[in-house]
């Protein structure tokens, strides 16, 4: 899936490494957490994803992507999955890319989501 | 455009094996969509009945069939059966073409009528409700070619929908219709809804506000609108009483689906509220200075998000329909599709009846 090219003026930035607020890198987050969501700050689709997961009692870590770390995050993510960087928001379950909002919605409706969440040890009931 | 279609469609006086198929494929091209798909169930339908017919007529047409027999060197009864099938298919193709051309003509007249009304209304400085409400054609169509295309295609979609529903109703009412045939109807019906979602995705790229406004639908349907279309949970409520008798497992599965739908809708609705706030805040930034380009420019980026919401809502509709068809038996799914289609037909009728009611003179 192609990443949409943002239509905005990109100010030249010195690129800090892709760390989330709690200081963990992309790779660490994906490896350690059962559910990680990568999303742009203020993204409304991420909000939708969060709400759906909350409904199942899952409270994922959100890795916020913004102009500063976007390039690094994309690079790290594509290294992890071995393909082009996924469209955001993207959710990882047990270290593997599960998909975007469409995948989550589809799995939610078809009933596939809960078993997958259990498999990823995000749910215990 | 209509002249060119009539000259290319050659009526054949001689019923040959090859000519009707040629006609059918040309006609399929004109329709531009799955005309041939729609016609294949007809051919299957026709088969058992025609076997009897061809035996009756074989005595009369033995001379003709021998002529083809030399060329084809196949057993005569197979040749006869194929000839009869081709005749039937060609006849149906001609009827469909006739119906389509008639609809084009009436649409053309309607368009002229609407343009005249619109001209008058604009002069008076207001939009009258009557004709615009009853028809899917509207003001925006004349401004934007992508939207005009969408409206035209949507008009065809509705007509094709009405045709499919009539065929489905006949199939369900006939005692001879088996599950295999019903499956074709169900799959075709689901595919038809998918076609609509694809059309909407293309139109959303051109003008997402238009799609969100629902101006392409009748006012009755608009009353029940939710992010660019029907509400999936509403759909389940409409269908449930018409699917009985259900097994306990089906009841459970449908209940779970209703809950999942509601949750997904709530999540999308709240996401939309968020987008409202963000978009509103972006536009309202630094008012009073006279320039608007930076704020409006920032807001335009957010419109991609809006198109995504319409896309996700349509995806939810599609997934819900698919899940329903997984839970139900073929026959139940067929009945469900018919009920759903009629529900929307009634909503469309509601608008035109309302707008054509006698009014008190002001």
Tab-separated table of C-alpha atoms in Angstrom:
chain	number	residue	atom	x	y	z
A	1	UNK	CA	0.000	0.000	0.000
A	2	UNK	CA	1.314	3.405	-0.905
A	3	UNK	CA	1.758	6.070	1.704
A	4	UNK	CA	-0.128	9.218	0.713
A	5	UNK	CA	2.220	12.119	0.067
A	6	UNK	CA	1.217	14.928	2.413
A	7	UNK	CA	0.336	18.205	0.788
A	8	UNK	CA	2.042	20.693	3.042
A	9	UNK	CA	5.211	22.718	3.245
A	10	UNK	CA	7.861	20.622	4.865
A	11	UNK	CA	10.193	22.725	6.942
A	12	UNK	CA	13.751	21.331	6.903
A	13	UNK	CA	14.233	19.397	10.141
A	14	UNK	CA	17.152	17.820	11.848
A	15	UNK	CA	15.959	14.270	12.227
A	16	UNK	CA	15.795	12.926	15.761
A	17	UNK	CA	15.535	9.142	16.061
A	18	UNK	CA	12.072	7.645	16.091
A	19	UNK	CA	11.343	7.397	19.792
A	20	UNK	CA	7.920	7.500	21.391
A	21	UNK	CA	7.255	9.576	24.477
A	22	UNK	CA	8.380	6.888	26.878
A	23	UNK	CA	11.744	6.682	25.127
A	24	UNK	CA	11.261	3.312	23.459
A	25	UNK	CA	12.078	2.853	19.790
A	26	UNK	CA	9.721	1.628	17.134
A	27	UNK	CA	11.311	-1.805	17.107
A	28	UNK	CA	11.096	-2.160	20.870
A	29	UNK	CA	7.461	-1.162	20.996
A	30	UNK	CA	6.447	-3.583	18.268
A	31	UNK	CA	8.402	-6.423	19.863
A	32	UNK	CA	7.288	-5.872	23.473
A	33	UNK	CA	3.676	-4.770	23.306
A	34	UNK	CA	0.763	-7.020	22.444
A	35	UNK	CA	-1.007	-4.213	20.592
A	36	UNK	CA	0.668	-1.101	19.175
A	37	UNK	CA	-1.019	1.531	17.037
A	38	UNK	CA	1.048	3.835	14.843
A	39	UNK	CA	-0.831	6.990	13.951
A	40	UNK	CA	-0.419	10.635	13.106
A	41	UNK	CA	-1.091	13.017	15.944
A	42	UNK	CA	-4.701	14.162	15.867
A	43	UNK	CA	-5.667	11.583	13.245
A	44	UNK	CA	-9.392	10.948	13.386
A	45	UNK	CA	-9.148	7.417	12.019
A	46	UNK	CA	-6.787	6.556	14.856
A	47	UNK	CA	-9.499	7.738	17.213
A	48	UNK	CA	-11.923	5.322	15.532
A	49	UNK	CA	-9.407	2.469	15.851
A	50	UNK	CA	-8.822	3.252	19.525
A	51	UNK	CA	-12.553	3.272	20.261
A	52	UNK	CA	-13.077	-0.082	18.572
A	53	UNK	CA	-10.250	-1.649	20.548
A	54	UNK	CA	-11.450	-0.025	23.799
A	55	UNK	CA	-14.817	-1.653	23.141
A	56	UNK	CA	-13.069	-5.015	23.432
A	57	UNK	CA	-11.286	-3.975	26.597
A	58	UNK	CA	-7.968	-3.477	24.844
A	59	UNK	CA	-6.005	-0.299	25.544
A	60	UNK	CA	-3.153	-0.193	23.000
A	61	UNK	CA	-0.002	1.904	23.109
A	62	UNK	CA	-0.217	4.682	20.574
A	63	UNK	CA	3.000	5.645	18.816
A	64	UNK	CA	2.478	9.213	17.592
A	65	UNK	CA	3.959	10.050	14.210
A	66	UNK	CA	4.506	13.642	13.188
A	67	UNK	CA	6.548	15.558	10.628
A	68	UNK	CA	9.758	15.156	12.629
A	69	UNK	CA	9.892	11.403	12.928
A	70	UNK	CA	7.736	10.320	9.987
A	71	UNK	CA	10.606	9.303	7.725
A	72	UNK	CA	12.364	7.259	10.424
A	73	UNK	CA	9.178	5.556	11.554
A	74	UNK	CA	8.316	4.556	8.002
A	75	UNK	CA	11.823	3.221	7.502
A	76	UNK	CA	11.727	1.191	10.706
A	77	UNK	CA	8.264	-0.160	9.996
A	78	UNK	CA	9.164	-1.241	6.492
A	79	UNK	CA	12.252	-2.988	7.880
A	80	UNK	CA	10.122	-4.813	10.431
A	81	UNK	CA	7.493	-6.010	7.961
A	82	UNK	CA	9.865	-6.408	5.020
A	83	UNK	CA	7.701	-4.374	2.648
A	84	UNK	CA	6.695	-0.755	1.971
A	85	UNK	CA	5.604	1.199	5.040
A	86	UNK	CA	1.913	0.688	5.844
A	87	UNK	CA	-0.698	3.430	5.589
A	88	UNK	CA	-1.398	5.059	8.931
A	89	UNK	CA	-3.058	4.358	11.267
A	90	UNK	CA	-1.601	0.851	11.425
A	91	UNK	CA	-1.914	-1.716	14.204
A	92	UNK	CA	0.593	-4.384	15.168
A	93	UNK	CA	-0.515	-7.490	17.078
A	94	UNK	CA	2.154	-9.556	18.853
A	95	UNK	CA	4.920	-8.070	16.759
A	96	UNK	CA	3.197	-8.536	13.408
A	97	UNK	CA	1.406	-6.022	11.215
A	98	UNK	CA	-2.318	-6.727	11.432
A	99	UNK	CA	-3.516	-3.917	9.167
A	100	UNK	CA	-5.172	-0.528	9.017
A	101	UNK	CA	-8.613	0.757	9.942
A	102	UNK	CA	-10.253	-1.277	7.192
A	103	UNK	CA	-8.747	-4.529	8.446
A	104	UNK	CA	-9.791	-3.805	12.027
A	105	UNK	CA	-13.335	-2.933	10.956
A	106	UNK	CA	-13.608	-6.027	8.785
A	107	UNK	CA	-12.278	-8.285	11.536
A	108	UNK	CA	-14.606	-6.628	14.068
A	109	UNK	CA	-17.678	-7.327	11.930
A	110	UNK	CA	-16.701	-10.844	10.874
A	111	UNK	CA	-15.932	-11.804	14.468
A	112	UNK	CA	-12.283	-12.476	13.651
A	113	UNK	CA	-10.912	-9.688	15.851
A	114	UNK	CA	-11.511	-11.162	19.298
A	115	UNK	CA	-9.711	-14.479	18.600
A	116	UNK	CA	-6.778	-12.569	17.096
A	117	UNK	CA	-6.608	-10.302	20.143
A	118	UNK	CA	-6.600	-13.377	22.367
A	119	UNK	CA	-3.834	-14.964	20.299
A	120	UNK	CA	-1.767	-11.815	20.701
A	121	UNK	CA	-2.356	-12.005	24.459
A	122	UNK	CA	-4.087	-8.638	24.424
A	123	UNK	CA	-7.179	-10.287	25.925
A	124	UNK	CA	-7.499	-12.995	28.511
A	125	UNK	CA	-11.228	-13.622	28.765
B	1	UNK	CA	-25.029	8.879	-29.345
B	2	UNK	CA	-28.262	6.974	-29.721
B	3	UNK	CA	-28.018	6.929	-33.493
B	4	UNK	CA	-24.702	5.154	-33.376
B	5	UNK	CA	-26.062	2.447	-31.092
B	6	UNK	CA	-28.974	1.650	-33.386
B	7	UNK	CA	-26.882	1.331	-36.525
B	8	UNK	CA	-24.421	-1.007	-34.926
B	9	UNK	CA	-27.074	-3.274	-33.482
B	10	UNK	CA	-28.005	-5.339	-36.532
B	11	UNK	CA	-31.302	-7.208	-36.327
B	12	UNK	CA	-30.879	-10.614	-37.900
B	13	UNK	CA	-33.551	-12.166	-39.996
B	14	UNK	CA	-31.817	-15.515	-40.084
B	15	UNK	CA	-31.400	-17.197	-36.716
B	16	UNK	CA	-27.869	-18.529	-36.926
B	17	UNK	CA	-25.708	-19.957	-34.186
B	18	UNK	CA	-23.238	-17.108	-34.383
B	19	UNK	CA	-25.257	-13.963	-34.978
B	20	UNK	CA	-27.266	-13.705	-31.731
B	21	UNK	CA	-24.135	-14.244	-29.621
B	22	UNK	CA	-22.443	-11.495	-31.611
B	23	UNK	CA	-25.395	-9.214	-30.924
B	24	UNK	CA	-25.354	-10.057	-27.235
B	25	UNK	CA	-21.680	-9.277	-26.812
B	26	UNK	CA	-22.038	-5.964	-28.646
B	27	UNK	CA	-24.986	-5.085	-26.478
B	28	UNK	CA	-22.949	-6.075	-23.454
B	29	UNK	CA	-20.310	-3.546	-24.525
B	30	UNK	CA	-22.857	-0.772	-24.875
B	31	UNK	CA	-24.236	-1.285	-21.452
B	32	UNK	CA	-20.711	-0.972	-20.233
B	33	UNK	CA	-21.276	-3.184	-17.168
B	34	UNK	CA	-22.229	-6.726	-16.391
B	35	UNK	CA	-25.091	-7.145	-18.830
B	36	UNK	CA	-23.762	-10.535	-19.822
B	37	UNK	CA	-23.524	-11.615	-16.225
B	38	UNK	CA	-27.139	-10.706	-15.711
B	39	UNK	CA	-28.149	-12.630	-18.779
B	40	UNK	CA	-26.420	-15.912	-17.959
B	41	UNK	CA	-28.949	-16.930	-15.299
B	42	UNK	CA	-31.609	-16.367	-17.916
B	43	UNK	CA	-29.985	-18.863	-20.211
B	44	UNK	CA	-29.774	-21.429	-17.418
B	45	UNK	CA	-33.410	-20.781	-16.572
B	46	UNK	CA	-34.541	-21.187	-20.124
B	47	UNK	CA	-32.810	-24.525	-20.647
B	48	UNK	CA	-35.216	-27.080	-19.104
B	49	UNK	CA	-38.282	-25.503	-20.676
B	50	UNK	CA	-36.733	-25.142	-24.115
B	51	UNK	CA	-35.845	-28.820	-24.298
B	52	UNK	CA	-39.562	-29.486	-24.688
B	53	UNK	CA	-40.022	-26.648	-27.125
B	54	UNK	CA	-37.203	-27.665	-29.396
B	55	UNK	CA	-38.658	-31.161	-29.682
B	56	UNK	CA	-41.942	-29.666	-30.856
B	57	UNK	CA	-40.401	-27.313	-33.366
B	58	UNK	CA	-37.756	-29.694	-34.607
B	59	UNK	CA	-40.122	-31.136	-37.171
B	60	UNK	CA	-40.713	-27.711	-38.635
B	61	UNK	CA	-37.107	-26.623	-38.693
B	62	UNK	CA	-35.449	-29.850	-39.682
B	63	UNK	CA	-34.516	-28.373	-43.045
B	64	UNK	CA	-32.648	-25.443	-41.449
B	65	UNK	CA	-30.922	-27.514	-38.857
B	66	UNK	CA	-29.541	-29.875	-41.468
B	67	UNK	CA	-27.950	-26.937	-43.241
B	68	UNK	CA	-26.081	-25.935	-40.059
B	69	UNK	CA	-25.461	-29.527	-39.207
B	70	UNK	CA	-23.194	-29.904	-42.225
B	71	UNK	CA	-21.091	-26.990	-41.079
B	72	UNK	CA	-21.026	-27.833	-37.405
B	73	UNK	CA	-21.132	-31.692	-37.613
B	74	UNK	CA	-22.731	-31.957	-34.196
B	75	UNK	CA	-25.746	-34.091	-33.092
B	76	UNK	CA	-28.894	-32.300	-34.354
B	77	UNK	CA	-30.724	-32.087	-31.022
B	78	UNK	CA	-27.810	-30.217	-29.420
B	79	UNK	CA	-27.721	-27.859	-32.366
B	80	UNK	CA	-31.453	-27.292	-32.092
B	81	UNK	CA	-31.202	-26.660	-28.379
B	82	UNK	CA	-28.444	-24.152	-28.871
B	83	UNK	CA	-30.387	-22.428	-31.625
B	84	UNK	CA	-33.391	-22.139	-29.346
B	85	UNK	CA	-31.275	-20.829	-26.477
B	86	UNK	CA	-29.693	-18.284	-28.747
B	87	UNK	CA	-33.073	-17.148	-29.992
B	88	UNK	CA	-34.243	-16.714	-26.423
B	89	UNK	CA	-31.104	-14.863	-25.397
B	90	UNK	CA	-31.270	-12.590	-28.425
B	91	UNK	CA	-34.919	-11.839	-27.776
B	92	UNK	CA	-34.192	-10.916	-24.177
B	93	UNK	CA	-31.250	-8.826	-25.293
B	94	UNK	CA	-33.459	-6.893	-27.698
B	95	UNK	CA	-36.054	-6.325	-24.952
B	96	UNK	CA	-33.390	-5.030	-22.601
B	97	UNK	CA	-32.025	-2.712	-25.233
B	98	UNK	CA	-35.512	-1.395	-25.910
B	99	UNK	CA	-36.086	-0.749	-22.216
B	100	UNK	CA	-32.724	0.968	-21.896
B	101	UNK	CA	-33.319	3.232	-24.873
B	102	UNK	CA	-36.766	4.141	-23.546
B	103	UNK	CA	-35.231	5.040	-20.207
B	104	UNK	CA	-32.592	7.153	-21.930
B	105	UNK	CA	-35.301	9.005	-23.828
B	106	UNK	CA	-37.355	9.692	-20.728
B	107	UNK	CA	-34.225	10.720	-18.808
B	108	UNK	CA	-33.381	13.145	-21.597
B	109	UNK	CA	-36.853	14.668	-21.432
B	110	UNK	CA	-36.641	14.858	-17.656
B	111	UNK	CA	-33.294	16.590	-17.891
B	112	UNK	CA	-34.690	19.223	-20.262
B	113	UNK	CA	-37.652	19.729	-17.952
B	114	UNK	CA	-35.395	20.090	-14.914
B	115	UNK	CA	-33.068	22.541	-16.612
B	116	UNK	CA	-36.032	24.710	-17.517
B	117	UNK	CA	-37.336	24.589	-13.951
B	118	UNK	CA	-33.923	25.365	-12.593
B	119	UNK	CA	-33.582	28.337	-14.899
B	120	UNK	CA	-36.907	29.672	-13.676
B	121	UNK	CA	-36.079	28.996	-10.036
B	122	UNK	CA	-32.724	30.740	-10.264
B	123	UNK	CA	-34.411	33.763	-11.768
B	124	UNK	CA	-36.777	33.831	-8.836
B	125	UNK	CA	-33.796	33.535	-6.536
B	126	UNK	CA	-34.800	30.272	-4.804
B	127	UNK	CA	-34.924	26.512	-5.451
B	128	UNK	CA	-38.306	24.855	-5.755
B	129	UNK	CA	-38.681	21.505	-4.052
B	130	UNK	CA	-40.917	19.573	-6.432
B	131	UNK	CA	-38.943	18.200	-9.356
B	132	UNK	CA	-35.527	18.294	-7.709
B	133	UNK	CA	-36.663	16.201	-4.776
B	134	UNK	CA	-38.252	13.515	-6.892
B	135	UNK	CA	-35.333	12.985	-9.210
B	136	UNK	CA	-31.745	12.115	-8.471
B	137	UNK	CA	-30.489	14.818	-10.836
B	138	UNK	CA	-29.554	18.034	-9.154
B	139	UNK	CA	-27.737	21.354	-9.333
B	140	UNK	CA	-24.264	20.110	-8.553
B	141	UNK	CA	-24.315	17.788	-11.539
B	142	UNK	CA	-24.272	20.630	-14.017
B	143	UNK	CA	-21.159	22.113	-12.406
B	144	UNK	CA	-18.824	19.137	-12.028
B	145	UNK	CA	-18.282	16.512	-14.750
B	146	UNK	CA	-17.185	13.854	-12.240
B	147	UNK	CA	-20.375	14.357	-10.271
B	148	UNK	CA	-22.487	14.489	-13.430
B	149	UNK	CA	-21.040	11.109	-14.410
B	150	UNK	CA	-21.767	9.744	-10.962
B	151	UNK	CA	-25.389	10.909	-11.078
B	152	UNK	CA	-25.895	9.328	-14.469
B	153	UNK	CA	-24.334	6.065	-13.341
B	154	UNK	CA	-26.363	6.131	-10.151
B	155	UNK	CA	-29.551	6.550	-12.191
B	156	UNK	CA	-28.607	3.397	-14.128
B	157	UNK	CA	-27.720	1.631	-10.909
B	158	UNK	CA	-31.196	2.276	-9.505
B	159	UNK	CA	-32.838	1.041	-12.703
B	160	UNK	CA	-30.714	-2.106	-12.720
B	161	UNK	CA	-31.556	-2.573	-9.036
B	162	UNK	CA	-35.278	-2.413	-9.816
B	163	UNK	CA	-34.799	-4.975	-12.586
B	164	UNK	CA	-32.849	-7.344	-10.360
B	165	UNK	CA	-35.445	-7.063	-7.625
B	166	UNK	CA	-38.273	-7.869	-10.030
B	167	UNK	CA	-36.361	-10.934	-11.262
B	168	UNK	CA	-35.579	-11.986	-7.698
B	169	UNK	CA	-39.209	-11.625	-6.661
B	170	UNK	CA	-40.306	-13.848	-9.548
B	171	UNK	CA	-37.645	-16.412	-8.714
B	172	UNK	CA	-38.686	-16.560	-5.049
B	173	UNK	CA	-42.363	-16.840	-5.880
B	174	UNK	CA	-41.811	-19.707	-8.305
B	175	UNK	CA	-41.728	-23.114	-6.660
B	176	UNK	CA	-39.237	-24.416	-9.220
B	177	UNK	CA	-36.409	-22.113	-8.233
B	178	UNK	CA	-33.583	-24.017	-6.579
B	179	UNK	CA	-30.796	-22.893	-4.297
B	180	UNK	CA	-28.191	-22.857	-7.086
B	181	UNK	CA	-30.181	-20.280	-8.999
B	182	UNK	CA	-30.931	-18.275	-5.869
B	183	UNK	CA	-27.210	-18.238	-5.063
B	184	UNK	CA	-26.593	-16.543	-8.430
B	185	UNK	CA	-29.169	-13.902	-7.517
B	186	UNK	CA	-27.693	-13.357	-4.057
B	187	UNK	CA	-24.128	-13.060	-5.337
B	188	UNK	CA	-25.282	-10.750	-8.124
B	189	UNK	CA	-27.206	-8.600	-5.677
B	190	UNK	CA	-24.249	-8.256	-3.316
B	191	UNK	CA	-21.965	-7.475	-6.221
B	192	UNK	CA	-24.372	-4.765	-7.322
B	193	UNK	CA	-24.079	-3.040	-3.949
B	194	UNK	CA	-20.282	-3.324	-4.250
B	195	UNK	CA	-20.488	-1.586	-7.633
B	196	UNK	CA	-22.282	1.302	-5.950
B	197	UNK	CA	-19.594	1.598	-3.281
B	198	UNK	CA	-16.919	1.691	-5.982
B	199	UNK	CA	-18.793	4.442	-7.829
B	200	UNK	CA	-19.051	6.432	-4.616
B	201	UNK	CA	-15.322	6.071	-3.931
B	202	UNK	CA	-14.541	7.556	-7.350
B	203	UNK	CA	-17.048	10.392	-6.831
B	204	UNK	CA	-15.652	11.140	-3.362
B	205	UNK	CA	-12.301	12.002	-4.938
B	206	UNK	CA	-14.059	14.622	-7.070
B	207	UNK	CA	-16.332	16.176	-4.449
B	208	UNK	CA	-16.635	14.543	-1.044
B	209	UNK	CA	-19.027	17.215	0.269
B	210	UNK	CA	-21.466	16.320	-2.459
B	211	UNK	CA	-21.380	12.691	-1.450
B	212	UNK	CA	-21.813	13.587	2.205
B	213	UNK	CA	-24.773	15.808	1.391
B	214	UNK	CA	-26.729	12.924	-0.060
B	215	UNK	CA	-28.051	15.188	-2.795
B	216	UNK	CA	-27.788	12.266	-5.199
B	217	UNK	CA	-30.432	10.394	-3.215
B	218	UNK	CA	-34.095	11.175	-2.692
B	219	UNK	CA	-35.081	13.266	0.304
B	220	UNK	CA	-36.744	10.272	1.979
B	221	UNK	CA	-33.472	8.332	1.899
B	222	UNK	CA	-31.613	11.426	3.058
B	223	UNK	CA	-33.660	11.487	6.233
B	224	UNK	CA	-32.089	8.159	7.214
B	225	UNK	CA	-28.617	9.147	6.018
B	226	UNK	CA	-25.447	8.362	7.943
B	227	UNK	CA	-21.967	9.218	6.569
B	228	UNK	CA	-22.849	9.013	2.920
B	229	UNK	CA	-25.398	6.179	2.932
B	230	UNK	CA	-27.578	3.811	4.896
B	231	UNK	CA	-26.901	2.874	8.512
B	232	UNK	CA	-25.858	-0.803	8.714
B	233	UNK	CA	-27.494	-1.374	12.122
B	234	UNK	CA	-30.738	0.048	10.713
B	235	UNK	CA	-30.479	-2.457	7.911
B	236	UNK	CA	-30.380	-5.366	10.327
B	237	UNK	CA	-33.414	-4.074	12.196
B	238	UNK	CA	-35.346	-3.854	8.922
B	239	UNK	CA	-34.349	-7.351	7.814
B	240	UNK	CA	-34.675	-9.357	11.012
B	241	UNK	CA	-38.464	-9.928	11.066
B	242	UNK	CA	-38.394	-11.019	7.399
B	243	UNK	CA	-35.772	-13.715	7.860
B	244	UNK	CA	-37.807	-15.974	10.174
B	245	UNK	CA	-37.691	-18.841	10.853
B	246	UNK	CA	-34.122	-18.635	12.204
B	247	UNK	CA	-32.111	-21.236	14.074
B	248	UNK	CA	-30.846	-20.404	17.559
B	249	UNK	CA	-27.288	-20.135	16.224
B	250	UNK	CA	-28.410	-17.732	13.510
B	251	UNK	CA	-30.263	-15.627	16.043
B	252	UNK	CA	-27.133	-15.488	18.194
B	253	UNK	CA	-24.883	-14.625	15.257
B	254	UNK	CA	-27.218	-11.918	14.033
B	255	UNK	CA	-27.438	-10.485	17.537
B	256	UNK	CA	-23.652	-10.343	17.739
B	257	UNK	CA	-23.517	-8.736	14.313
B	258	UNK	CA	-26.043	-6.087	15.364
B	259	UNK	CA	-23.905	-5.252	18.377
B	260	UNK	CA	-20.674	-5.140	16.345
B	261	UNK	CA	-22.361	-2.890	13.797
B	262	UNK	CA	-23.545	-0.517	16.478
B	263	UNK	CA	-20.054	-0.342	18.005
B	264	UNK	CA	-18.422	0.287	14.637
B	265	UNK	CA	-20.975	2.974	13.797
B	266	UNK	CA	-20.442	4.688	17.140
B	267	UNK	CA	-16.677	4.640	16.623
B	268	UNK	CA	-17.000	6.145	13.139
B	269	UNK	CA	-19.533	8.739	14.355
B	270	UNK	CA	-17.242	9.847	17.142
B	271	UNK	CA	-14.343	9.996	14.707
B	272	UNK	CA	-16.484	12.237	12.502
B	273	UNK	CA	-17.264	14.511	15.446
B	274	UNK	CA	-13.531	14.800	16.011
B	275	UNK	CA	-13.044	15.712	12.358
B	276	UNK	CA	-15.780	18.354	12.656
B	277	UNK	CA	-13.954	19.943	15.563
B	278	UNK	CA	-10.573	19.823	13.895
B	279	UNK	CA	-11.860	21.136	10.576
B	280	UNK	CA	-13.878	23.859	12.283
B	281	UNK	CA	-10.889	24.896	14.391
B	282	UNK	CA	-8.615	24.986	11.347
B	283	UNK	CA	-11.012	27.254	9.458
B	284	UNK	CA	-11.682	29.473	12.470
B	285	UNK	CA	-8.023	30.194	13.142
B	286	UNK	CA	-7.074	33.862	13.130
B	287	UNK	CA	-10.280	35.364	11.822
B	288	UNK	CA	-10.561	39.062	11.085
B	289	UNK	CA	-7.348	39.524	9.161
B	290	UNK	CA	-8.902	39.363	5.713
B	291	UNK	CA	-6.759	36.616	4.197
B	292	UNK	CA	-8.012	33.056	4.256
B	293	UNK	CA	-5.620	31.001	2.144
B	294	UNK	CA	-3.443	29.501	4.870
B	295	UNK	CA	-6.412	28.430	6.974
B	296	UNK	CA	-8.484	27.143	4.075
B	297	UNK	CA	-5.399	25.438	2.657
B	298	UNK	CA	-4.858	23.599	5.946
B	299	UNK	CA	-8.532	22.650	6.000
B	300	UNK	CA	-8.339	21.155	2.505
B	301	UNK	CA	-5.861	18.558	3.751
B	302	UNK	CA	-8.459	17.401	6.239
B	303	UNK	CA	-10.910	16.710	3.431
B	304	UNK	CA	-8.865	13.632	2.521
B	305	UNK	CA	-9.837	12.383	5.960
B	306	UNK	CA	-13.466	13.045	5.185
B	307	UNK	CA	-13.241	10.950	2.026
B	308	UNK	CA	-11.687	8.207	4.150
B	309	UNK	CA	-14.668	8.301	6.484
B	310	UNK	CA	-17.092	7.852	3.617
B	311	UNK	CA	-14.905	4.999	2.384
B	312	UNK	CA	-14.845	3.333	5.796
B	313	UNK	CA	-18.606	3.748	6.222
B	314	UNK	CA	-19.151	2.090	2.823
B	315	UNK	CA	-16.712	-0.646	3.779
B	316	UNK	CA	-18.711	-1.211	6.949
B	317	UNK	CA	-21.894	-1.485	4.856
B	318	UNK	CA	-20.215	-3.980	2.567
B	319	UNK	CA	-18.810	-6.097	5.407
B	320	UNK	CA	-22.190	-6.126	7.137
B	321	UNK	CA	-23.934	-7.336	3.991
B	322	UNK	CA	-21.281	-10.033	3.496
B	323	UNK	CA	-21.554	-11.192	7.085
B	324	UNK	CA	-25.347	-11.365	6.871
B	325	UNK	CA	-25.085	-13.539	3.766
B	326	UNK	CA	-22.609	-15.809	5.597
B	327	UNK	CA	-24.969	-16.312	8.517
B	328	UNK	CA	-28.074	-16.999	6.443
B	329	UNK	CA	-29.007	-19.858	4.144
B	330	UNK	CA	-29.188	-19.052	0.431
B	331	UNK	CA	-32.956	-18.810	0.478
B	332	UNK	CA	-32.996	-16.609	3.566
B	333	UNK	CA	-30.351	-14.363	2.017
B	334	UNK	CA	-32.424	-14.072	-1.156
B	335	UNK	CA	-35.489	-13.078	0.849
B	336	UNK	CA	-33.379	-10.641	2.831
B	337	UNK	CA	-32.014	-8.992	-0.305
B	338	UNK	CA	-35.512	-8.643	-1.703
B	339	UNK	CA	-36.793	-7.121	1.540
B	340	UNK	CA	-33.873	-4.714	1.649
B	341	UNK	CA	-34.304	-3.661	-1.954
B	342	UNK	CA	-38.023	-3.058	-1.472
B	343	UNK	CA	-37.339	-1.035	1.670
B	344	UNK	CA	-35.161	1.360	-0.325
B	345	UNK	CA	-37.675	1.440	-3.172
B	346	UNK	CA	-40.327	2.528	-0.685
B	347	UNK	CA	-38.079	5.267	0.684
B	348	UNK	CA	-37.567	6.521	-2.863
B	349	UNK	CA	-41.303	6.397	-3.509
B	350	UNK	CA	-41.920	8.287	-0.277
B	351	UNK	CA	-40.087	11.310	-1.637
B	352	UNK	CA	-41.872	11.439	-4.980
B	353	UNK	CA	-45.290	10.919	-3.403
B	354	UNK	CA	-44.597	13.640	-0.894
B	355	UNK	CA	-43.408	16.102	-3.498
B	356	UNK	CA	-46.321	15.420	-5.836
B	357	UNK	CA	-49.011	15.807	-3.187
B	358	UNK	CA	-51.625	18.524	-3.891
B	359	UNK	CA	-50.523	21.740	-2.244
B	360	UNK	CA	-52.609	24.611	-0.919
B	361	UNK	CA	-52.184	27.745	-3.023
B	362	UNK	CA	-50.136	30.334	-1.101
